[in-house]
């Protein structure tokens, strides 16, 4: 049993505006002990996703948090004590965890617990080889399926999922256009991620730029945001075009709820396909995607862009960054470094 205290963020108050520390309560308690079929994990890196606000907005009857519940997350952790045979003390693992230093988990959460790819750092395992990289990889390869020369559009293109989707589509030979908020993001997309063009939705009229950049239309739209951008893409979908529905960041907090897309009828006119993508459905194939992405990374064919905040105490503000658009690349929070551990 490690010595020390367990610092934690518990859900305190439902959100009716921007998310921040006011929605949580910071507590310190004893480090918990794992029981049969459980393990004690020391959290190292936390991953942030726009969907995390859903549990802060919805009432408990609709899946929202109860007051006093620990805030859930995807994390990379180190096993401190294990009563699950396939994990040993010292192992680096990823899976469902909580905003706290130490978590007891049974290995079966929204994300089951699994070992980090050998040779991958905890930071990489939480970033490009974490949920967002997996969703981006399978969303492009299995759902969008771009062919060489096709025009591939990505929204929130300099974010966690978007930054990988752009690069995977480019490696498959597509002509890639990213939509992102701000000069820094757009420069990164063209200069580092090798997108063919970037549209800055904060300074440019997206419709005008799409018409200029895609005079023949769009073959694949990888949608991370929903809302008006989805309508603009549907309006320009080419024959047999595909829309990958990955996320709807524009909708998660919208009040009243945003209406659905107006231009969905275009799917009829172009024999198009709009398909939802749930990353966890590919869980058994994560090692395959991790191996491919890590291979591309090691060969210098792809870049991992992470936006790192340090310190568990900053978790609420870190989540808020996804909604202000402050994050460039995958939003992570570093809690701790792995520690050398004696065998049990
Ligand atoms: N389907 C799945 O299994 C799965 C798994 C993981 C994530 N996702 C989804 O994938 C999407 C991307 O996730 P991520 O973790 O990579 O987040 P992210 O794109 O790194 O961060 C969110 C970005 O969305 C943009 N944004 C913020 N508020 C917005 C609004 N009101 N309207 C439109 N855009 C807004 C901002 O980018 P700009 O400044 O560039 O506009 C912001 O940086 C999310 O919708 C997430 O829920 C889906």
Short mmCIF file of C-alpha atoms and ligand atoms in Angstrom, two decimals:
data_model
loop_
_atom_site.label_atom_id
_atom_site.label_comp_id
_atom_site.label_asym_id
_atom_site.label_seq_id
_atom_site.Cartn_x
_atom_site.Cartn_y
_atom_site.Cartn_z
CA UNK A 1 0.00 0.00 0.00
CA UNK A 2 1.59 3.33 -1.00
CA UNK A 3 1.88 6.07 1.58
CA UNK A 4 0.27 9.46 1.14
CA UNK A 5 -3.10 10.93 0.32
CA UNK A 6 -5.38 10.53 -2.66
CA UNK A 7 -6.22 13.90 -4.21
CA UNK A 8 -9.53 13.77 -6.11
CA UNK A 9 -12.07 15.86 -8.00
CA UNK A 10 -15.68 14.95 -7.19
CA UNK A 11 -18.75 16.15 -9.05
CA UNK A 12 -20.42 18.95 -7.08
CA UNK A 13 -22.76 21.06 -9.20
CA UNK A 14 -24.50 20.72 -12.55
CA UNK A 15 -23.21 23.00 -15.29
CA UNK A 16 -25.42 25.65 -16.87
CA UNK A 17 -22.57 27.71 -18.33
CA UNK A 18 -18.87 27.26 -18.98
CA UNK A 19 -17.37 24.31 -17.11
CA UNK A 20 -14.84 25.11 -14.38
CA UNK A 21 -13.75 24.41 -10.81
CA UNK A 22 -17.23 25.52 -9.61
CA UNK A 23 -18.65 22.23 -10.91
CA UNK A 24 -16.33 20.11 -8.77
CA UNK A 25 -15.13 19.63 -5.21
CA UNK A 26 -11.44 19.02 -4.46
CA UNK A 27 -10.94 16.47 -1.69
CA UNK A 28 -8.11 14.47 -0.16
CA UNK A 29 -8.66 11.03 1.32
CA UNK A 30 -6.76 7.86 2.12
CA UNK A 31 -5.46 5.80 -0.78
CA UNK A 32 -8.04 3.06 -1.41
CA UNK A 33 -7.30 -0.69 -1.33
CA UNK A 34 -8.25 -2.94 -4.22
CA UNK A 35 -10.38 -6.00 -3.51
CA UNK A 36 -10.69 -9.31 -5.32
CA UNK A 37 -10.87 -8.77 -9.11
CA UNK A 38 -9.64 -5.18 -8.79
CA UNK A 39 -6.39 -3.28 -9.13
CA UNK A 40 -5.00 -0.08 -7.68
CA UNK A 41 -3.78 2.25 -10.43
CA UNK A 42 -1.66 5.36 -9.98
CA UNK A 43 -2.88 7.78 -12.63
CA UNK A 44 -0.10 9.35 -14.72
CA UNK A 45 -1.77 11.06 -17.69
CA UNK A 46 -5.42 12.04 -18.11
CA UNK A 47 -7.07 12.39 -21.49
CA UNK A 48 -9.73 15.06 -22.10
CA UNK A 49 -12.71 14.76 -24.45
CA UNK A 50 -15.55 17.23 -25.16
CA UNK A 51 -18.11 14.52 -24.31
CA UNK A 52 -17.02 14.67 -20.68
CA UNK A 53 -19.29 17.67 -20.18
CA UNK A 54 -22.35 15.54 -20.96
CA UNK A 55 -22.25 13.97 -17.50
CA UNK A 56 -22.00 17.45 -15.96
CA UNK A 57 -25.03 18.78 -17.80
CA UNK A 58 -27.47 15.84 -17.75
CA UNK A 59 -29.45 14.90 -14.62
CA UNK A 60 -28.59 11.52 -13.03
CA UNK A 61 -31.79 10.05 -14.51
CA UNK A 62 -30.26 10.70 -17.95
CA UNK A 63 -26.79 9.40 -17.15
CA UNK A 64 -25.39 12.52 -15.46
CA UNK A 65 -23.21 12.42 -12.36
CA UNK A 66 -24.58 12.18 -8.83
CA UNK A 67 -23.19 14.78 -6.42
CA UNK A 68 -20.04 13.36 -4.82
CA UNK A 69 -19.22 10.93 -7.64
CA UNK A 70 -15.63 10.96 -8.92
CA UNK A 71 -15.17 12.48 -12.37
CA UNK A 72 -14.52 9.80 -14.99
CA UNK A 73 -11.78 9.89 -17.59
CA UNK A 74 -9.61 7.84 -19.91
CA UNK A 75 -6.17 7.59 -18.34
CA UNK A 76 -2.78 6.00 -18.59
CA UNK A 77 -1.78 4.64 -15.19
CA UNK A 78 0.74 2.45 -13.43
CA UNK A 79 -0.41 -0.64 -11.58
CA UNK A 80 0.46 -0.43 -7.88
CA UNK A 81 -1.32 -3.56 -6.67
CA UNK A 82 -3.20 -6.09 -8.76
CA UNK A 83 -5.77 -8.75 -7.99
CA UNK A 84 -6.40 -9.26 -11.69
CA UNK A 85 -4.11 -12.05 -12.97
CA UNK A 86 -3.21 -10.45 -16.33
CA UNK A 87 -1.80 -7.28 -14.69
CA UNK A 88 1.31 -7.04 -12.52
CA UNK A 89 2.61 -4.36 -10.21
CA UNK A 90 4.54 -1.79 -12.28
CA UNK A 91 2.62 -2.41 -15.55
CA UNK A 92 1.65 0.63 -17.57
CA UNK A 93 -2.02 0.38 -18.51
CA UNK A 94 -4.72 2.47 -20.16
CA UNK A 95 -8.47 2.48 -19.65
CA UNK A 96 -11.35 4.05 -17.74
CA UNK A 97 -10.26 5.83 -14.56
CA UNK A 98 -10.99 8.99 -12.54
CA UNK A 99 -9.69 12.50 -11.86
CA UNK A 100 -7.61 11.43 -8.86
CA UNK A 101 -4.10 10.25 -7.97
CA UNK A 102 -5.06 6.64 -7.27
CA UNK A 103 -8.02 4.71 -8.62
CA UNK A 104 -9.39 1.28 -7.86
CA UNK A 105 -10.72 -0.25 -11.07
CA UNK A 106 -11.97 -3.67 -12.06
CA UNK A 107 -10.63 -3.40 -15.61
CA UNK A 108 -14.12 -3.31 -17.10
CA UNK A 109 -15.20 0.28 -17.67
CA UNK A 110 -16.40 2.22 -20.68
CA UNK A 111 -12.82 1.53 -21.74
CA UNK A 112 -11.56 -1.84 -20.49
CA UNK A 113 -8.10 -1.77 -18.94
CA UNK A 114 -5.28 -2.99 -21.21
CA UNK A 115 -1.50 -2.84 -21.28
CA UNK A 116 0.22 0.06 -23.00
CA UNK A 117 1.95 -0.85 -26.28
CA UNK A 118 5.54 -1.91 -25.42
CA UNK A 119 7.95 0.93 -26.13
CA UNK A 120 5.28 3.65 -26.00
CA UNK A 121 5.71 6.41 -23.42
CA UNK A 122 2.78 7.09 -21.07
CA UNK A 123 2.33 10.46 -22.77
CA UNK A 124 2.07 8.89 -26.23
CA UNK A 125 -0.22 6.18 -24.87
CA UNK A 126 -2.61 8.84 -23.59
CA UNK A 127 -2.24 10.96 -26.72
CA UNK A 128 -1.84 9.64 -30.25
CA UNK A 129 -2.11 6.01 -29.11
CA UNK A 130 -5.08 6.79 -26.84
CA UNK A 131 -8.77 7.05 -27.68
CA UNK A 132 -8.41 9.96 -30.05
CA UNK A 133 -5.76 8.30 -32.21
CA UNK A 134 -7.81 5.10 -32.33
CA UNK A 135 -10.99 6.89 -33.33
CA UNK A 136 -9.18 8.92 -35.95
CA UNK A 137 -7.45 5.86 -37.41
CA UNK A 138 -10.55 3.67 -37.68
CA UNK A 139 -12.75 6.59 -38.69
CA UNK A 140 -10.53 7.25 -41.69
CA UNK A 141 -9.50 3.71 -42.60
CA UNK A 142 -12.78 1.86 -41.97
CA UNK A 143 -15.53 4.47 -42.32
CA UNK A 144 -14.28 7.31 -44.53
CA UNK A 145 -12.08 5.07 -46.69
CA UNK A 146 -10.53 7.82 -48.83
CA UNK A 147 -9.09 6.86 -52.19
CA UNK A 148 -5.99 8.57 -53.56
CA UNK A 149 -6.81 12.01 -54.96
CA UNK A 150 -10.18 12.30 -53.21
CA UNK A 151 -10.97 15.48 -51.30
CA UNK A 152 -11.11 14.84 -47.55
CA UNK A 153 -12.41 17.55 -45.19
CA UNK A 154 -11.87 17.48 -41.40
CA UNK A 155 -13.39 19.82 -38.78
CA UNK A 156 -11.67 20.64 -35.45
CA UNK A 157 -8.75 19.51 -37.58
CA UNK A 158 -5.99 20.63 -35.19
CA UNK A 159 -7.59 18.91 -32.18
CA UNK A 160 -6.89 15.47 -30.76
CA UNK A 161 -8.90 13.39 -33.22
CA UNK A 162 -8.66 15.86 -36.10
CA UNK A 163 -4.87 16.17 -36.07
CA UNK A 164 -4.51 12.41 -36.55
CA UNK A 165 -7.40 12.05 -39.02
CA UNK A 166 -5.80 14.71 -41.24
CA UNK A 167 -2.47 12.89 -41.30
CA UNK A 168 -3.88 9.39 -41.80
CA UNK A 169 -6.03 10.58 -44.72
CA UNK A 170 -3.00 12.32 -46.20
CA UNK A 171 -0.91 9.15 -45.90
CA UNK A 172 -3.67 7.27 -47.76
CA UNK A 173 -3.24 9.72 -50.64
CA UNK A 174 -6.22 12.03 -50.16
CA UNK A 175 -6.21 15.78 -50.73
CA UNK A 176 -6.87 17.01 -47.22
CA UNK A 177 -8.45 20.26 -46.04
CA UNK A 178 -8.72 21.09 -42.36
CA UNK A 179 -11.06 23.56 -40.66
CA UNK A 180 -9.72 24.97 -37.39
CA UNK A 181 -10.01 28.02 -35.17
CA UNK A 182 -7.06 30.39 -35.30
CA UNK A 183 -3.83 31.16 -37.13
CA UNK A 184 -1.60 28.90 -35.01
CA UNK A 185 -3.80 25.86 -35.65
CA UNK A 186 -4.01 26.54 -39.39
CA UNK A 187 -0.26 27.04 -39.69
CA UNK A 188 0.34 23.77 -37.85
CA UNK A 189 -2.07 21.94 -40.16
CA UNK A 190 -0.34 23.03 -43.35
CA UNK A 191 3.24 23.29 -42.07
CA UNK A 192 3.48 20.24 -39.83
CA UNK A 193 0.56 17.94 -40.61
CA UNK A 194 0.94 18.47 -44.38
CA UNK A 195 -2.71 19.30 -44.99
CA UNK A 196 -3.19 20.72 -48.47
CA UNK A 197 -5.10 23.70 -47.09
CA UNK A 198 -6.58 25.00 -43.86
CA UNK A 199 -9.63 27.18 -43.27
CA UNK A 200 -9.61 29.44 -40.21
CA UNK A 201 -13.27 29.54 -39.20
CA UNK A 202 -12.61 32.43 -36.81
CA UNK A 203 -11.38 34.77 -39.54
CA UNK A 204 -12.71 33.35 -42.80
CA UNK A 205 -16.11 32.61 -44.27
CA UNK A 206 -16.07 28.80 -44.36
CA UNK A 207 -18.60 28.46 -47.20
CA UNK A 208 -16.66 30.82 -49.46
CA UNK A 209 -13.38 29.09 -48.73
CA UNK A 210 -14.89 25.64 -49.31
CA UNK A 211 -16.20 26.75 -52.69
CA UNK A 212 -12.76 28.03 -53.63
CA UNK A 213 -10.86 25.00 -52.33
CA UNK A 214 -13.34 22.28 -53.38
CA UNK A 215 -14.88 23.45 -56.67
CA UNK A 216 -15.85 19.85 -57.50
CA UNK A 217 -17.09 19.10 -54.00
CA UNK A 218 -16.06 16.94 -51.06
CA UNK A 219 -15.63 13.17 -51.16
CA UNK A 220 -15.27 12.56 -47.41
CA UNK A 221 -16.17 14.78 -44.48
CA UNK A 222 -14.75 13.71 -41.10
CA UNK A 223 -17.10 15.50 -38.70
CA UNK A 224 -15.92 16.35 -35.20
CA UNK A 225 -18.29 19.24 -34.53
CA UNK A 226 -21.73 18.83 -36.17
CA UNK A 227 -23.84 22.02 -36.37
CA UNK A 228 -23.60 24.42 -39.31
CA UNK A 229 -20.29 22.96 -40.56
CA UNK A 230 -21.98 19.61 -41.18
CA UNK A 231 -24.59 21.36 -43.33
CA UNK A 232 -21.89 23.11 -45.36
CA UNK A 233 -20.17 19.79 -46.01
CA UNK A 234 -23.41 17.96 -46.91
CA UNK A 235 -24.25 20.72 -49.39
CA UNK A 236 -20.98 20.05 -51.19
CA UNK A 237 -20.88 16.25 -51.00
CA UNK A 238 -19.81 14.57 -54.24
CA UNK A 239 -21.40 11.44 -55.74
CA UNK A 240 -20.85 8.49 -53.37
CA UNK A 241 -19.50 10.89 -50.78
CA UNK A 242 -19.11 9.78 -47.15
CA UNK A 243 -19.64 11.61 -43.88
CA UNK A 244 -17.89 10.15 -40.83
CA UNK A 245 -19.89 11.17 -37.75
CA UNK A 246 -17.25 11.17 -35.04
CA UNK A 247 -18.34 13.97 -32.71
CA UNK A 248 -20.73 16.90 -32.32
CA UNK A 249 -18.84 19.35 -30.11
CA UNK A 250 -21.09 22.19 -31.33
CA UNK A 251 -24.12 20.34 -29.91
CA UNK A 252 -22.96 18.98 -26.55
CA UNK A 253 -23.57 22.24 -24.71
CA UNK A 254 -25.99 24.00 -27.07
CA UNK A 255 -29.14 25.29 -25.35
CA UNK A 256 -31.71 25.02 -26.86
CA UNK A 257 -30.38 21.91 -28.61
CA UNK A 258 -29.17 22.52 -32.16
CA UNK A 259 -31.53 21.19 -34.83
CA UNK A 260 -30.31 18.35 -37.02
CA UNK A 261 -28.72 19.02 -40.41
CA UNK A 262 -30.87 20.74 -43.00
CA UNK A 263 -28.99 19.34 -45.95
CA UNK A 264 -29.23 15.63 -45.15
CA UNK A 265 -31.38 15.22 -48.28
CA UNK A 266 -28.19 15.70 -50.32
CA UNK A 267 -27.31 12.13 -49.36
CA UNK A 268 -30.13 10.99 -51.65
CA UNK A 269 -29.01 13.10 -54.58
CA UNK A 270 -25.40 11.89 -54.43
CA UNK A 271 -25.94 8.28 -53.24
CA UNK A 272 -24.05 9.39 -50.16
CA UNK A 273 -23.44 7.71 -46.83
CA UNK A 274 -23.37 9.22 -43.34
CA UNK A 275 -22.11 6.77 -40.73
CA UNK A 276 -21.58 7.03 -36.99
CA UNK A 277 -18.34 5.87 -35.48
CA UNK A 278 -17.90 4.63 -31.93
CA UNK A 279 -14.24 4.15 -31.12
CA UNK A 280 -14.82 1.60 -28.39
CA UNK A 281 -16.31 -0.80 -30.96
CA UNK A 282 -12.79 -1.23 -32.27
CA UNK A 283 -11.29 -1.95 -28.84
CA UNK A 284 -10.05 -5.43 -29.85
CA UNK A 285 -8.23 -3.88 -32.81
CA UNK A 286 -6.57 -1.06 -30.85
CA UNK A 287 -3.17 -2.86 -30.77
CA UNK A 288 -3.25 -3.08 -34.58
CA UNK A 289 -3.91 0.67 -34.96
CA UNK A 290 -1.34 1.50 -32.26
CA UNK A 291 1.32 -0.51 -34.06
CA UNK A 292 0.60 1.20 -37.39
CA UNK A 293 0.50 4.72 -35.88
CA UNK A 294 3.66 4.15 -33.82
CA UNK A 295 5.41 2.78 -36.93
CA UNK A 296 4.48 5.93 -38.87
CA UNK A 297 5.59 8.08 -35.97
CA UNK A 298 8.96 6.34 -35.66
CA UNK A 299 9.45 6.63 -39.43
CA UNK A 300 8.74 10.37 -39.26
CA UNK A 301 5.62 10.05 -41.42
CA UNK A 302 3.22 11.42 -38.84
CA UNK A 303 3.43 13.88 -35.96
CA UNK A 304 1.91 13.67 -32.54
CA UNK A 305 0.67 17.03 -31.32
CA UNK A 306 -0.20 17.25 -27.63
CA UNK A 307 -1.28 20.18 -25.50
CA UNK A 308 -0.10 19.43 -21.98
CA UNK A 309 -1.29 20.94 -18.70
CA UNK A 310 0.56 19.81 -15.58
CA UNK A 311 -1.04 19.11 -12.20
CA UNK A 312 -4.23 17.34 -11.15
CA UNK A 313 -5.44 20.54 -9.50
CA UNK A 314 -5.92 22.04 -12.99
CA UNK A 315 -8.25 19.33 -14.33
CA UNK A 316 -11.44 21.47 -14.48
CA UNK A 317 -9.78 24.32 -16.40
CA UNK A 318 -8.18 21.76 -18.70
CA UNK A 319 -11.59 20.42 -19.69
CA UNK A 320 -12.77 23.99 -20.36
CA UNK A 321 -9.94 24.48 -22.87
CA UNK A 322 -11.70 22.14 -25.31
CA UNK A 323 -14.68 24.50 -25.41
CA UNK A 324 -12.77 27.75 -25.72
CA UNK A 325 -10.72 26.12 -28.49
CA UNK A 326 -7.52 26.85 -26.55
CA UNK A 327 -6.10 23.37 -27.13
CA UNK A 328 -3.78 22.83 -30.08
CA UNK A 329 -3.55 19.07 -30.54
CA UNK A 330 -4.63 16.44 -28.07
CA UNK A 331 -5.52 17.90 -24.66
CA UNK A 332 -3.72 16.00 -21.90
CA UNK A 333 -3.00 16.55 -18.25
CA UNK A 334 0.10 15.14 -16.60
CA UNK A 335 -0.43 13.94 -13.04
CA UNK A 336 2.80 12.05 -12.35
CA UNK A 337 5.75 10.18 -13.81
CA UNK A 338 5.90 6.41 -13.53
CA UNK A 339 7.82 5.25 -10.47
CA UNK A 340 10.31 2.42 -10.20
CA UNK A 341 8.46 -0.37 -8.40
CA UNK A 342 9.74 -3.42 -6.56
CA UNK A 343 8.02 -6.67 -7.45
CA UNK A 344 5.07 -7.51 -5.17
N1 LIG B 1 -16.98 8.65 -31.64
C1 LIG B 1 -16.09 8.38 -30.69
O1 LIG B 1 -15.89 7.23 -30.26
C2 LIG B 1 -15.28 9.52 -30.15
C3 LIG B 1 -14.16 9.31 -29.33
C4 LIG B 1 -13.41 10.41 -28.92
C5 LIG B 1 -13.81 11.68 -29.29
N2 LIG B 1 -14.93 11.83 -30.05
C6 LIG B 1 -15.38 13.15 -30.47
O2 LIG B 1 -14.48 13.66 -31.41
C7 LIG B 1 -14.51 15.10 -31.36
C8 LIG B 1 -13.09 15.64 -31.19
O3 LIG B 1 -12.63 15.25 -29.88
P1 LIG B 1 -11.20 15.72 -29.36
O4 LIG B 1 -11.01 15.06 -28.05
O5 LIG B 1 -10.21 15.52 -30.43
O6 LIG B 1 -11.44 17.26 -29.09
P2 LIG B 1 -10.66 18.47 -29.79
O7 LIG B 1 -11.08 18.50 -31.21
O8 LIG B 1 -9.22 18.35 -29.47
O9 LIG B 1 -11.20 19.72 -28.99
C9 LIG B 1 -12.39 20.33 -29.25
C10 LIG B 1 -12.26 21.37 -30.38
O10 LIG B 1 -13.55 21.60 -30.91
C11 LIG B 1 -13.66 22.93 -31.36
N3 LIG B 1 -14.83 23.52 -30.70
C12 LIG B 1 -14.98 23.90 -29.40
N4 LIG B 1 -16.23 24.36 -29.17
C13 LIG B 1 -16.89 24.27 -30.34
C14 LIG B 1 -18.21 24.58 -30.77
N5 LIG B 1 -19.11 25.08 -29.92
N6 LIG B 1 -18.53 24.37 -32.08
C15 LIG B 1 -17.63 23.85 -32.95
N7 LIG B 1 -16.36 23.53 -32.60
C16 LIG B 1 -16.01 23.73 -31.32
C17 LIG B 1 -12.35 23.64 -30.98
O11 LIG B 1 -11.50 23.59 -32.12
P3 LIG B 1 -11.31 24.87 -33.10
O12 LIG B 1 -10.71 25.93 -32.23
O13 LIG B 1 -10.39 24.36 -34.14
O14 LIG B 1 -12.67 25.22 -33.60
C18 LIG B 1 -11.77 22.74 -29.91
O15 LIG B 1 -10.37 22.83 -29.85
C19 LIG B 1 -15.41 15.46 -30.17
O16 LIG B 1 -16.70 15.78 -30.63
C20 LIG B 1 -15.41 14.19 -29.35
O17 LIG B 1 -16.54 14.08 -28.53
C21 LIG B 1 -15.66 10.79 -30.50
#
